[in-house]
Amino acid sequence: MALPIIVGAAAGTAAGTAAIAAYLNAKFHILHDLRNPRAGLAPSKEIVDYLTGRVMAKRVLLFHVLEDHALHHRPDHPFLIFEGQTWTYRQFYDCIIQVANWLMKDMGVDSGEMVAIDGGNSPEYYMLWFALDAIGAKISFLNWNLTGAGLVHCVKLCESRFVIADTDVRNNLEPCREELEGLSIQIQYYSPSFFASLTDTTPIPPARYEDITIDSVRSLLYTSGTTGLPKGVIFTTGRELVTGYSSAKYLQLTPNDRMYTCMPLYHGAAHGLCTSPCIHAGATIVLGRRFSHKTFWPEVARSRATIIQYVGELCRYLLNGPANEHERSHCVQMAWGNGMRPDVWEPFRERFRIPVINELYAATDGLGATFNKNYGPFTANCIGLRGLIWHWRYGNEEVRVKMDVDTEDIVRDGDGFAIRCGVDEPGQVLHRLDPKLLDSVPGYYKNEKATLDRRIADVFEKGDLWFKSGDMHRVDADGRVFFADRLGDTFRWKSENVSTNEVADALGRFPQIAEPNVYGVLVPGYDGRAGAASIVLADGVTLETFDTKALARYVRDVLPGYAVPLFLRVTPALEYTGTLKMQKGRLKREGVDLEKVGNGDVFFWLPPGSDRYVPYERKDWEALKNRSVRLT
Ligand SMILES: *[C@@H]1O[C@H](CO)[C@@H](O)[C@H](O)[C@H]1NC(C)=O
Ligand SMILES: *[C@@H]1O[C@H](CO)[C@@H](O)[C@H](O)[C@H]1NC(C)=O
Ligand SMILES: *[C@@H]1O[C@H](CO)[C@@H](O)[C@H](O)[C@H]1NC(C)=O
């Protein structure tokens, strides 16, 4: 379907509106339906009508949604709270316009031009983001944690003439200055005092954004690059609006809501699941500079936040953290996010007195989403619920298929087709694609190979096309959907499949373990991988008081024999990404060959017949290699 339908439609006429609505309906059918929390019950018509209205009014930017509040609906309502300071919608809007004028007049940023921005969470970061949006520029959200080759790669990829960066990331940027300047890329720093000194409040000329369509690339967010260099994930204007609008609807956000996030703003979660829905609802964003035990509860309590956003292991961190005087006296009604593990779920709810845990599963570079607004035990620990209506409506659109754990390929039957998983069988989640509507499927910027790698054809019949999620889910007899593992994390041992998440959940419940990270290691002479866990001991537990006998008894009790970790690697701290996701790559590579292990981690193992984990040394590796000891 071609873009000109929108551009060419006679604005304001009924025929024009109908044409646009029809176009958008086709276009966002996939995105919306698969993201629809109450799939089959809520009409996607609401979303199509909303988009149509914005297209007709030529106000398709997130900035425009913000502007509506600032100039019309609620100018004096708080928009942002940061470190004790509050900006109303109108006040913040004025700051945005001043930055926008600087970008247009002093920096010479063109409409339609991509601009890379880099910086930690701050009001100024938001000002820069929305100012670029306002003047019709595209935004490339660099991960502020990057430096060196990764950083240069991202800037080159988006072909920005500038990196506009917070002075607080100077140390990451300066080492790349020479290389960037060699590519004619200019570094421009900003700071609170600099933005405060700007005064030009000339309104933005509509010509800056009038040509932007619902299909235009609006921004790039990057994958974490834990395997290889980061990839740019394209957010179109339409996707930006749909994500914010539908998340606000799903959460039933009102202007009285205040959502706290300390997750990095360059990442899809803080961007699409906090910032954008809050703006759609006219709600208040409470921004934390970064995650810290010290500031988390005081900031949440003092700002009277009603919702907190979590990602990855944030909740585990809080649960392992020291008691804070504010941790139970706050206004939080809901924790909203992705990655709450079962061993953390109920203890988190109880300790911090948060009635609703609203866990979702989605990815910036993914298609489907699942939601679980959870109040109590029945749906605790899962990421969604698939009822009869869902199956009737979507059972052939989203499926789980059996995977070959070793090759990470889809298992094919005698006819060459994939095999659907039954009840409780983990499998990779696939979403059906309509070959005619491929441009609404998330893709990677200037990386067609990676975009195409996410697709797979001839799954259940010749000519069908599906999108690979890269994640393994499991659905039980009650329709509860569980996140099993990342594809590639599950490993095989003794011809059985071991889900690293399931083992980690068990280890996480052992009181002496604060943080577990489970992976499989190669051992000479064995098929598959032996289970290993890198662990951080709980506060106050030392290597001397670590009860390795109790742990061995416990894991043998709660896990099937093949899933019992045979190796333990006690470490002072696990490695996380900038969004608090655990890294397994280095651990898997180093394995249990102590020659390859650099730092001071302490290893234990569970030798055959032993009733406890015992220290693991080089001679044990030798004995495994010369097969005088066999693992069981
Ligand atoms: C990135 O973040 C990690 C963990 O938060 C930190 O240890 C590391 O120093 C950071 N790297 C850079 C380049 O900022
Ligand atoms: C393990 O996964 C393979 C696919 O890789 C599957 O064929 C097999 O049935 C699974 N084994 C068990 C015990 O679940
Ligand atoms: C295997 O290695 C262990 C540990 O180095 C050693 O004690 C043992 O004698 C070796 N056995 C054989 C058969 O080489």
XYZ file of C-alpha atoms and ligand atoms in Angstrom:
674
model
C 0.000 0.000 0.000
C 1.492 3.277 -1.033
C 2.208 6.264 1.077
C 0.679 8.853 -1.275
C -2.830 7.749 -0.255
C -2.329 9.661 2.936
C -0.559 12.608 1.513
C -2.923 12.913 -1.414
C -6.173 12.507 0.504
C -8.190 15.669 0.510
C -7.921 16.713 4.094
C -11.191 17.458 5.803
C -13.467 15.582 3.439
C -15.400 12.528 4.488
C -13.916 10.549 1.624
C -10.440 11.615 2.648
C -11.041 10.546 6.213
C -12.448 7.194 5.164
C -9.495 6.516 2.882
C -7.052 7.300 5.612
C -8.949 5.212 8.133
C -8.956 2.262 5.741
C -5.278 2.640 5.093
C -4.404 2.868 8.770
C -6.666 -0.012 9.616
C -4.758 -2.268 7.251
C -1.456 -0.863 8.296
C -1.776 -1.157 12.054
C -3.864 -4.255 12.172
C -0.905 -6.470 12.982
C 0.825 -4.162 15.376
C -2.278 -3.376 17.295
C -3.977 -6.716 17.400
C -0.920 -8.492 18.615
C -0.272 -5.842 21.196
C -3.859 -5.720 22.286
C -4.025 -6.741 25.931
C -7.635 -7.858 25.817
C -7.259 -9.389 22.414
C -10.599 -9.975 20.780
C -12.510 -7.746 23.173
C -11.305 -4.218 22.561
C -11.874 -2.927 19.058
C -8.847 -1.733 17.207
C -11.232 0.796 15.685
C -10.530 3.133 18.591
C -6.870 3.258 17.709
C -7.503 3.651 14.015
C -9.887 6.530 14.717
C -7.311 8.173 16.917
C -4.574 7.905 14.307
C -6.904 9.068 11.586
C -7.769 12.150 13.585
C -4.145 13.032 14.082
C -3.284 12.479 10.443
C -6.192 14.639 9.302
C -5.125 17.414 11.661
C -1.494 17.073 10.533
C -0.455 16.622 14.143
C 1.232 13.229 14.145
C 4.199 13.953 16.410
C 4.537 13.001 20.068
C 5.448 16.659 20.501
C 2.002 17.591 19.227
C 0.338 15.432 21.844
C 2.390 17.222 24.482
C 1.590 20.576 22.927
C -2.150 19.870 23.130
C -1.829 19.525 26.902
C 0.507 22.487 27.278
C -1.583 24.938 25.282
C -5.099 23.625 25.778
C -6.029 20.794 28.118
C -3.852 21.233 31.193
C -1.122 23.873 30.960
C -0.682 24.093 34.735
C -0.666 20.369 35.410
C 2.697 18.870 36.402
C 4.455 17.270 33.441
C 7.783 16.335 34.995
C 9.222 15.896 38.455
C 12.982 15.506 38.700
C 15.087 15.621 41.853
C 12.483 17.656 43.702
C 11.804 20.157 40.928
C 8.476 20.254 39.068
C 7.665 21.591 35.587
C 4.099 22.084 34.420
C 3.185 21.134 30.881
C 3.310 24.774 29.876
C 6.618 25.497 31.572
C 8.243 22.494 30.002
C 6.757 23.314 26.633
C 8.385 26.757 26.722
C 11.764 25.142 27.415
C 11.254 22.812 24.460
C 10.498 25.712 22.130
C 13.643 27.552 23.254
C 15.793 24.507 22.584
C 14.022 23.996 19.251
C 14.894 27.530 18.151
C 18.520 26.985 19.111
C 18.575 23.743 17.095
C 17.061 25.416 14.031
C 18.851 28.748 14.110
C 22.235 28.090 15.689
C 22.821 24.440 14.935
C 21.155 24.523 11.525
C 19.301 21.258 12.020
C 17.142 20.538 8.986
C 13.661 19.136 8.940
C 13.860 15.390 8.236
C 17.482 15.200 9.320
C 18.590 12.472 11.759
C 20.361 13.764 14.864
C 22.175 11.565 17.380
C 21.716 12.450 21.031
C 23.643 11.083 23.983
C 23.130 11.685 27.657
C 21.906 10.398 30.979
C 18.376 10.903 32.277
C 17.657 14.585 32.855
C 15.010 17.217 32.045
C 17.408 18.573 29.417
C 17.466 15.204 27.666
C 13.683 15.399 27.351
C 13.896 19.010 26.136
C 16.342 17.999 23.441
C 14.285 14.970 22.409
C 11.004 16.848 22.074
C 12.666 19.893 20.506
C 14.120 17.710 17.759
C 10.719 16.086 17.364
C 9.049 19.505 17.193
C 11.252 20.718 14.360
C 10.708 17.563 12.331
C 14.149 16.079 12.869
C 14.579 12.357 13.467
C 16.207 11.256 16.675
C 18.870 8.631 17.123
C 18.912 7.658 20.795
C 22.470 6.635 21.580
C 23.104 4.412 24.564
C 25.064 6.688 26.913
C 26.868 3.677 28.274
C 28.602 3.189 24.916
C 32.043 4.395 23.979
C 34.682 3.382 21.424
C 33.781 1.278 18.406
C 30.176 0.696 19.509
C 29.505 4.400 19.830
C 31.162 5.304 16.539
C 29.259 2.497 14.824
C 25.886 3.870 15.982
C 26.684 7.436 14.938
C 27.905 6.290 11.534
C 24.891 4.065 11.051
C 22.393 6.875 11.534
C 24.461 9.292 9.401
C 24.027 12.123 11.833
C 26.045 15.304 11.314
C 25.988 15.862 15.068
C 26.232 14.154 18.371
C 24.433 16.425 20.797
C 25.561 15.200 24.167
C 25.202 15.929 27.853
C 28.460 17.053 29.415
C 28.005 14.112 31.814
C 28.941 11.631 29.054
C 32.063 13.530 28.046
C 34.285 10.682 29.220
C 32.591 8.247 26.847
C 32.591 10.638 23.919
C 35.980 12.354 24.031
C 37.945 9.159 23.253
C 35.975 9.020 19.983
C 36.372 12.695 19.084
C 39.140 12.262 16.544
C 37.378 9.456 14.738
C 34.043 11.275 14.714
C 35.571 14.501 13.484
C 37.344 12.543 10.770
C 33.858 11.588 9.614
C 32.781 15.254 9.759
C 30.605 14.576 12.781
C 30.421 17.484 15.184
C 30.161 17.025 18.956
C 28.006 19.606 20.682
C 27.547 19.521 24.441
C 24.553 20.706 26.394
C 24.071 21.319 30.095
C 21.286 22.622 32.348
C 22.825 26.105 32.508
C 23.208 26.289 28.745
C 19.592 25.345 28.074
C 18.456 27.739 30.810
C 20.234 30.562 28.989
C 18.149 30.118 25.811
C 15.378 32.686 25.356
C 13.974 32.540 21.823
C 10.330 31.435 22.012
C 9.340 31.939 18.361
C 6.669 29.355 17.486
C 7.763 26.418 15.326
C 6.793 26.939 11.672
C 4.389 24.151 10.606
C 6.471 23.696 7.444
C 8.992 21.928 9.675
C 6.723 18.905 10.167
C 3.961 19.026 7.588
C 5.571 16.434 5.350
C 5.952 13.865 8.080
C 3.735 10.865 7.471
C 2.641 8.018 9.624
C 5.255 5.819 7.912
C 8.205 8.186 8.261
C 11.129 7.020 10.349
C 10.744 9.033 13.554
C 13.516 7.648 15.687
C 16.090 4.933 16.111
C 16.527 2.963 19.290
C 19.398 0.541 19.532
C 19.644 -3.080 20.571
C 21.979 -3.672 23.473
C 24.668 -5.201 21.296
C 25.452 -7.998 23.757
C 26.164 -10.124 20.681
C 27.956 -7.979 18.135
C 27.450 -4.308 17.419
C 24.138 -2.616 18.273
C 21.455 -2.543 15.608
C 19.181 0.445 15.058
C 15.510 -0.383 15.525
C 13.185 1.843 13.513
C 10.309 3.625 15.230
C 7.967 5.116 12.680
C 5.645 7.995 13.467
C 2.745 5.550 13.556
C 4.435 3.084 15.835
C 5.410 5.871 18.203
C 1.803 7.044 18.445
C 0.263 3.581 18.679
C 2.633 2.493 21.428
C 1.952 5.545 23.570
C -1.760 5.698 22.941
C -2.481 2.023 23.456
C -0.238 1.694 26.533
C -1.998 4.668 28.130
C -5.355 3.027 27.381
C -4.257 -0.342 28.651
C -2.922 1.125 31.896
C -6.013 3.339 32.163
C -3.692 6.218 32.937
C -5.308 9.455 34.034
C -3.758 12.893 34.442
C -3.569 12.143 38.159
C -1.128 9.313 37.608
C 2.531 9.812 38.262
C 4.859 7.249 36.795
C 8.357 6.884 38.176
C 11.130 5.623 35.967
C 14.856 5.503 36.527
C 15.423 3.343 33.467
C 17.553 4.979 30.763
C 15.599 7.157 28.359
C 17.506 5.855 25.345
C 15.850 2.478 25.879
C 12.466 1.322 24.593
C 10.970 0.756 28.036
C 11.356 4.254 29.471
C 10.611 5.664 26.024
C 7.591 3.696 24.884
C 6.093 2.402 28.115
C 6.550 5.405 30.403
C 7.290 8.675 28.609
C 5.008 8.273 25.653
C 1.940 6.882 27.515
C 2.265 9.548 30.218
C 2.215 12.240 27.552
C -0.799 10.661 25.884
C -2.670 10.619 29.178
C -1.540 14.064 30.280
C -0.043 12.360 33.322
C 3.117 13.219 35.233
C 6.507 11.644 34.647
C 8.720 11.276 37.676
C 12.235 10.825 36.374
C 15.141 9.308 38.251
C 18.643 10.068 37.060
C 19.609 6.428 37.393
C 18.794 3.400 39.485
C 20.161 3.553 43.000
C 19.072 1.986 46.286
C 19.621 5.301 48.013
C 17.368 7.392 45.813
C 14.719 4.933 44.629
C 12.211 4.897 47.502
C 12.772 8.495 48.648
C 12.138 9.750 45.095
C 9.118 7.493 44.659
C 7.588 8.460 48.004
C 8.250 12.208 47.874
C 6.929 12.594 44.346
C 3.791 10.612 45.309
C 4.319 8.375 42.298
C 1.401 5.997 41.694
C 3.203 3.665 39.299
C 6.815 2.530 39.190
C 8.476 1.129 36.108
C 10.843 -1.807 36.345
C 13.007 -3.675 33.876
C 15.238 -6.694 34.204
C 16.558 -7.311 37.661
C 15.569 -3.962 39.165
C 13.026 -5.609 41.484
C 15.540 -8.186 42.648
C 17.976 -5.365 43.428
C 15.366 -3.614 45.522
C 14.471 -6.819 47.294
C 18.102 -7.562 48.116
C 18.675 -3.991 49.163
C 18.724 -2.615 52.682
C 15.474 -1.494 54.272
C 14.484 2.051 53.442
C 12.175 4.169 55.572
C 10.066 5.018 52.511
C 9.722 1.543 51.081
C 6.230 0.947 52.490
C 4.951 4.478 52.919
C 4.335 5.629 49.386
C 1.414 6.023 46.959
C 2.431 3.286 44.534
C -0.454 1.138 43.362
C 1.263 -0.633 40.519
C 4.655 -1.881 39.418
C 4.735 -1.980 35.611
C 7.461 -3.527 33.577
C 9.122 -6.530 32.158
C 11.312 -9.242 33.619
C 9.910 -9.820 37.115
C 11.098 -13.294 38.006
C 8.916 -15.750 39.936
C 11.291 -15.952 42.898
C 10.988 -12.191 43.303
C 7.310 -11.648 42.459
C 5.404 -12.235 45.717
C 8.199 -11.207 48.092
C 8.412 -7.931 46.162
C 4.677 -7.308 46.339
C 4.560 -8.049 50.061
C 7.642 -6.231 51.235
C 6.962 -3.025 49.325
C 3.162 -3.172 49.656
C 2.378 -2.794 45.959
C -1.008 -4.338 45.134
C -0.669 -4.723 41.372
C 2.210 -6.176 39.434
C 1.652 -5.435 35.769
C 4.129 -7.549 33.894
C 4.379 -7.325 30.158
C 6.402 -9.061 27.542
C 7.399 -7.055 24.488
C 10.555 -6.015 22.707
C 11.577 -2.872 20.887
C 12.480 -5.036 17.931
C 9.634 -7.479 18.464
C 6.097 -7.816 17.262
C 3.758 -9.448 19.740
C 3.218 -8.475 23.322
C 1.590 -10.112 26.294
C 0.252 -8.407 29.392
C -0.556 -9.608 32.873
C -2.163 -7.197 35.262
C -1.745 -9.327 38.326
C -3.380 -8.951 41.733
C -2.912 -12.365 43.248
C -1.728 -15.939 43.101
C -3.558 -17.313 40.026
C -1.645 -15.348 37.426
C 1.407 -14.538 39.526
C 4.702 -15.303 37.819
C 3.324 -15.329 34.300
C 3.450 -12.825 31.473
C -0.044 -13.274 30.129
C -3.217 -15.291 30.008
C -4.561 -16.837 26.816
C -8.242 -17.645 27.088
C -10.674 -19.273 24.696
C -11.487 -16.039 22.934
C -7.841 -15.342 22.426
C -7.302 -18.755 20.898
C -10.297 -18.463 18.651
C -9.158 -15.072 17.426
C -5.366 -15.294 17.486
C -4.467 -18.961 17.840
C -3.247 -19.030 14.262
C -1.478 -15.697 14.413
C 0.799 -16.326 17.374
C 2.187 -19.801 17.912
C 4.913 -21.588 19.828
C 6.998 -24.098 17.917
C 9.448 -26.748 19.052
C 13.073 -25.773 18.817
C 16.259 -27.727 18.432
C 18.120 -26.577 21.482
C 21.549 -27.306 20.000
C 21.214 -25.697 16.600
C 18.582 -23.115 17.649
C 16.660 -24.088 14.531
C 12.977 -24.869 14.348
C 12.321 -28.607 14.519
C 10.715 -29.772 11.256
C 8.524 -32.863 10.829
C 8.712 -35.437 8.040
C 6.990 -33.046 5.658
C 9.357 -30.254 6.518
C 6.928 -28.252 8.646
C 7.231 -26.903 12.154
C 5.644 -28.608 15.152
C 3.409 -26.679 17.504
C 4.082 -27.001 21.196
C 1.508 -28.631 23.408
C 0.559 -27.694 26.942
C 3.590 -26.899 29.079
C 6.043 -27.436 26.228
C 8.377 -24.479 25.805
C 8.866 -23.241 22.286
C 9.864 -20.195 20.327
C 7.082 -17.677 19.818
C 6.331 -16.821 16.189
C 3.976 -14.186 14.825
C 2.361 -14.522 11.442
C 3.244 -11.849 8.903
C 1.138 -10.652 6.039
C 3.548 -10.570 3.102
C 1.631 -7.562 1.734
C 2.145 -5.465 4.867
C 5.783 -6.009 5.630
C 6.603 -2.347 6.065
C 4.724 -2.216 9.359
C 6.906 -4.979 10.802
C 9.777 -3.785 12.980
C 12.991 -3.659 11.039
C 16.613 -2.741 11.544
C 17.906 0.483 10.085
C 20.142 -0.010 7.054
C 20.528 -3.666 7.876
C 18.351 -5.672 5.587
C 20.096 -8.904 6.438
C 19.275 -8.580 10.126
C 15.726 -7.542 9.261
C 15.248 -10.584 7.028
C 16.919 -12.883 9.564
C 13.985 -12.276 11.871
C 11.609 -13.796 9.315
C 11.014 -17.414 8.477
C 8.981 -18.896 5.650
C 7.222 -22.214 5.023
C 6.552 -22.849 8.680
C 3.196 -24.619 8.472
C 2.594 -24.448 4.742
C 4.450 -23.396 1.640
C 4.547 -19.642 1.303
C 3.581 -18.596 4.815
C 5.773 -16.075 6.595
C 6.443 -15.599 10.305
C 8.374 -13.303 12.602
C 10.762 -14.951 15.077
C 10.646 -13.534 18.593
C 13.855 -15.201 19.745
C 12.115 -16.057 23.012
C 10.793 -19.302 24.396
C 7.411 -19.278 26.105
C 5.406 -21.998 27.774
C 1.634 -22.072 28.187
C 0.015 -24.227 30.848
C -3.359 -25.975 30.827
C -5.038 -22.874 32.281
C -3.745 -20.685 29.474
C -1.146 -18.968 31.616
C 1.831 -17.865 29.558
C 5.280 -18.098 31.108
C 8.548 -16.730 29.850
C 10.744 -19.832 29.592
C 14.070 -18.549 28.323
C 15.823 -16.544 25.688
C 16.437 -18.754 22.707
C 20.062 -19.795 23.004
C 20.053 -19.751 26.785
C 18.255 -23.068 27.201
C 20.820 -25.839 26.966
C 20.800 -29.600 26.737
C 22.205 -31.931 29.371
C 21.711 -35.681 29.451
C 19.312 -35.368 26.530
C 17.061 -33.091 28.542
C 16.438 -29.384 28.000
C 17.411 -27.106 30.833
C 15.846 -23.666 31.054
C 18.325 -21.306 32.659
C 15.498 -19.175 34.008
C 13.848 -22.068 35.803
C 17.077 -23.037 37.496
C 17.791 -19.412 38.388
C 14.330 -19.058 39.908
C 15.058 -22.030 42.154
C 18.491 -20.743 43.162
C 17.053 -17.301 43.822
C 14.803 -18.789 46.488
C 17.752 -20.181 48.459
C 18.199 -17.632 51.237
C 21.989 -17.482 51.010
C 21.929 -16.503 47.314
C 21.191 -12.914 46.340
C 21.605 -13.052 42.551
C 21.887 -16.152 40.366
C 22.849 -16.228 36.695
C 22.573 -19.706 35.157
C 24.234 -20.968 31.980
C 25.589 -24.144 30.423
C 29.285 -24.928 30.066
C 31.135 -27.231 27.714
C 32.981 -30.098 29.328
C 35.273 -32.301 27.217
C 33.770 -35.701 26.536
C 30.141 -34.741 27.114
C 27.291 -33.921 24.785
C 25.465 -30.712 25.502
C 26.366 -28.451 28.370
C 26.665 -28.940 32.099
C 24.733 -26.568 34.319
C 26.642 -23.769 35.979
C 25.539 -20.802 38.034
C 27.330 -17.605 38.781
C 26.024 -16.368 42.100
C 26.319 -13.393 44.386
C 25.991 -14.394 48.026
C 23.366 -12.685 50.147
C 24.391 -9.878 52.447
C 26.364 -11.184 55.401
C 27.044 -14.621 53.880
C 30.746 -15.410 53.446
C 32.516 -18.291 51.762
C 32.942 -19.736 55.263
C 29.271 -19.526 56.207
C 27.990 -20.514 52.757
C 26.203 -23.806 53.448
C 27.072 -25.845 50.375
C 25.538 -28.977 51.843
C 22.169 -27.344 52.422
C 22.291 -25.888 48.919
C 23.024 -29.291 47.344
C 20.147 -30.846 49.282
C 17.844 -27.991 48.305
C 18.552 -28.028 44.560
C 18.267 -31.825 44.424
C 14.917 -31.451 46.137
C 13.403 -28.825 43.900
C 15.007 -29.479 40.519
C 15.047 -32.562 38.301
C 18.425 -34.306 38.415
C 19.537 -33.113 34.985
C 18.883 -29.472 35.922
C 20.917 -29.436 39.145
C 23.820 -27.045 38.540
C 27.108 -28.922 38.724
C 29.296 -25.842 38.972
C 29.029 -22.670 41.031
C 30.984 -19.516 40.423
C 30.817 -17.194 43.397
C 31.391 -13.621 42.329
C 31.166 -10.244 44.066
C 28.902 -8.806 41.344
C 27.163 -10.037 38.198
C 27.474 -8.276 34.860
C 24.416 -6.360 33.692
C 23.453 -4.357 30.637
C 22.459 -0.704 31.041
C 18.880 -1.921 31.503
C 19.720 -4.367 34.248
C 19.649 -7.520 32.161
C 22.084 -10.247 33.056
C 24.924 -11.048 30.678
C 25.798 -14.671 30.064
C 28.211 -14.406 27.133
C 31.518 -14.144 28.946
C 30.515 -16.718 31.563
C 29.620 -19.232 28.868
C 32.860 -18.606 27.000
C 35.060 -18.955 30.065
C 33.203 -22.037 31.267
C 34.925 -23.997 34.021
C 38.412 -24.134 32.565
C 40.167 -22.146 35.258
C 42.962 -21.241 32.830
C 40.462 -19.073 30.989
C 39.016 -17.423 34.044
C 40.777 -14.212 34.822
C 39.368 -12.658 37.948
C 39.131 -13.719 41.546
C 35.832 -15.626 41.385
C 35.671 -18.754 43.543
C 34.475 -22.019 42.001
C 32.653 -24.949 43.569
C 31.366 -28.128 42.036
C 29.221 -31.092 42.861
C 31.415 -34.134 42.186
C 29.745 -37.503 41.673
C 28.430 -38.910 44.938
C 29.138 -35.786 46.941
C 26.477 -34.524 49.339
C 27.710 -30.953 48.986
C 29.406 -28.484 46.656
C 33.147 -28.500 47.247
C 35.916 -26.209 46.036
C 36.745 -26.784 42.387
C 40.357 -26.607 41.308
C 42.583 -27.082 38.288
C 43.189 -30.722 39.126
C 39.450 -31.341 38.920
C 39.377 -29.924 35.396
C 42.323 -32.202 34.537
C 40.473 -35.164 35.990
C 37.419 -34.291 33.908
C 39.581 -33.942 30.816
C 41.358 -37.265 31.273
C 38.019 -38.828 32.179
C 39.166 -40.241 35.478
C 36.068 -38.479 36.846
C 32.696 -38.691 35.140
C 29.918 -36.218 35.793
C 26.572 -37.719 36.646
C 28.373 1.082 31.569
O 27.622 0.652 32.682
C 28.266 -0.272 33.507
C 27.297 -0.780 34.526
O 26.386 0.182 34.908
C 29.486 0.377 34.119
O 30.166 -0.543 34.937
C 30.385 0.822 32.991
O 31.482 1.512 33.515
C 29.656 1.734 32.037
N 30.493 1.993 30.900
C 30.594 3.184 30.359
C 31.508 3.275 29.204
O 29.954 4.140 30.764
C 14.105 -31.054 24.178
O 14.069 -30.279 23.009
C 14.026 -31.045 21.813
C 14.124 -30.100 20.685
O 15.384 -29.521 20.703
C 12.764 -31.844 21.766
O 12.745 -32.621 20.594
C 12.693 -32.734 22.971
O 11.449 -33.374 23.005
C 12.884 -31.946 24.255
N 13.072 -32.887 25.318
C 12.328 -32.855 26.401
C 12.589 -33.929 27.380
O 11.491 -32.015 26.600
C 43.882 -37.484 35.517
O 44.153 -36.223 36.119
C 44.175 -36.249 37.534
C 44.316 -34.832 38.004
O 45.370 -34.153 37.374
C 45.313 -37.127 38.001
O 45.341 -37.183 39.402
C 45.097 -38.523 37.459
O 46.173 -39.354 37.769
C 44.941 -38.489 35.943
N 44.531 -39.806 35.514
C 44.959 -40.327 34.375
C 44.397 -41.680 34.049
O 45.736 -39.752 33.643
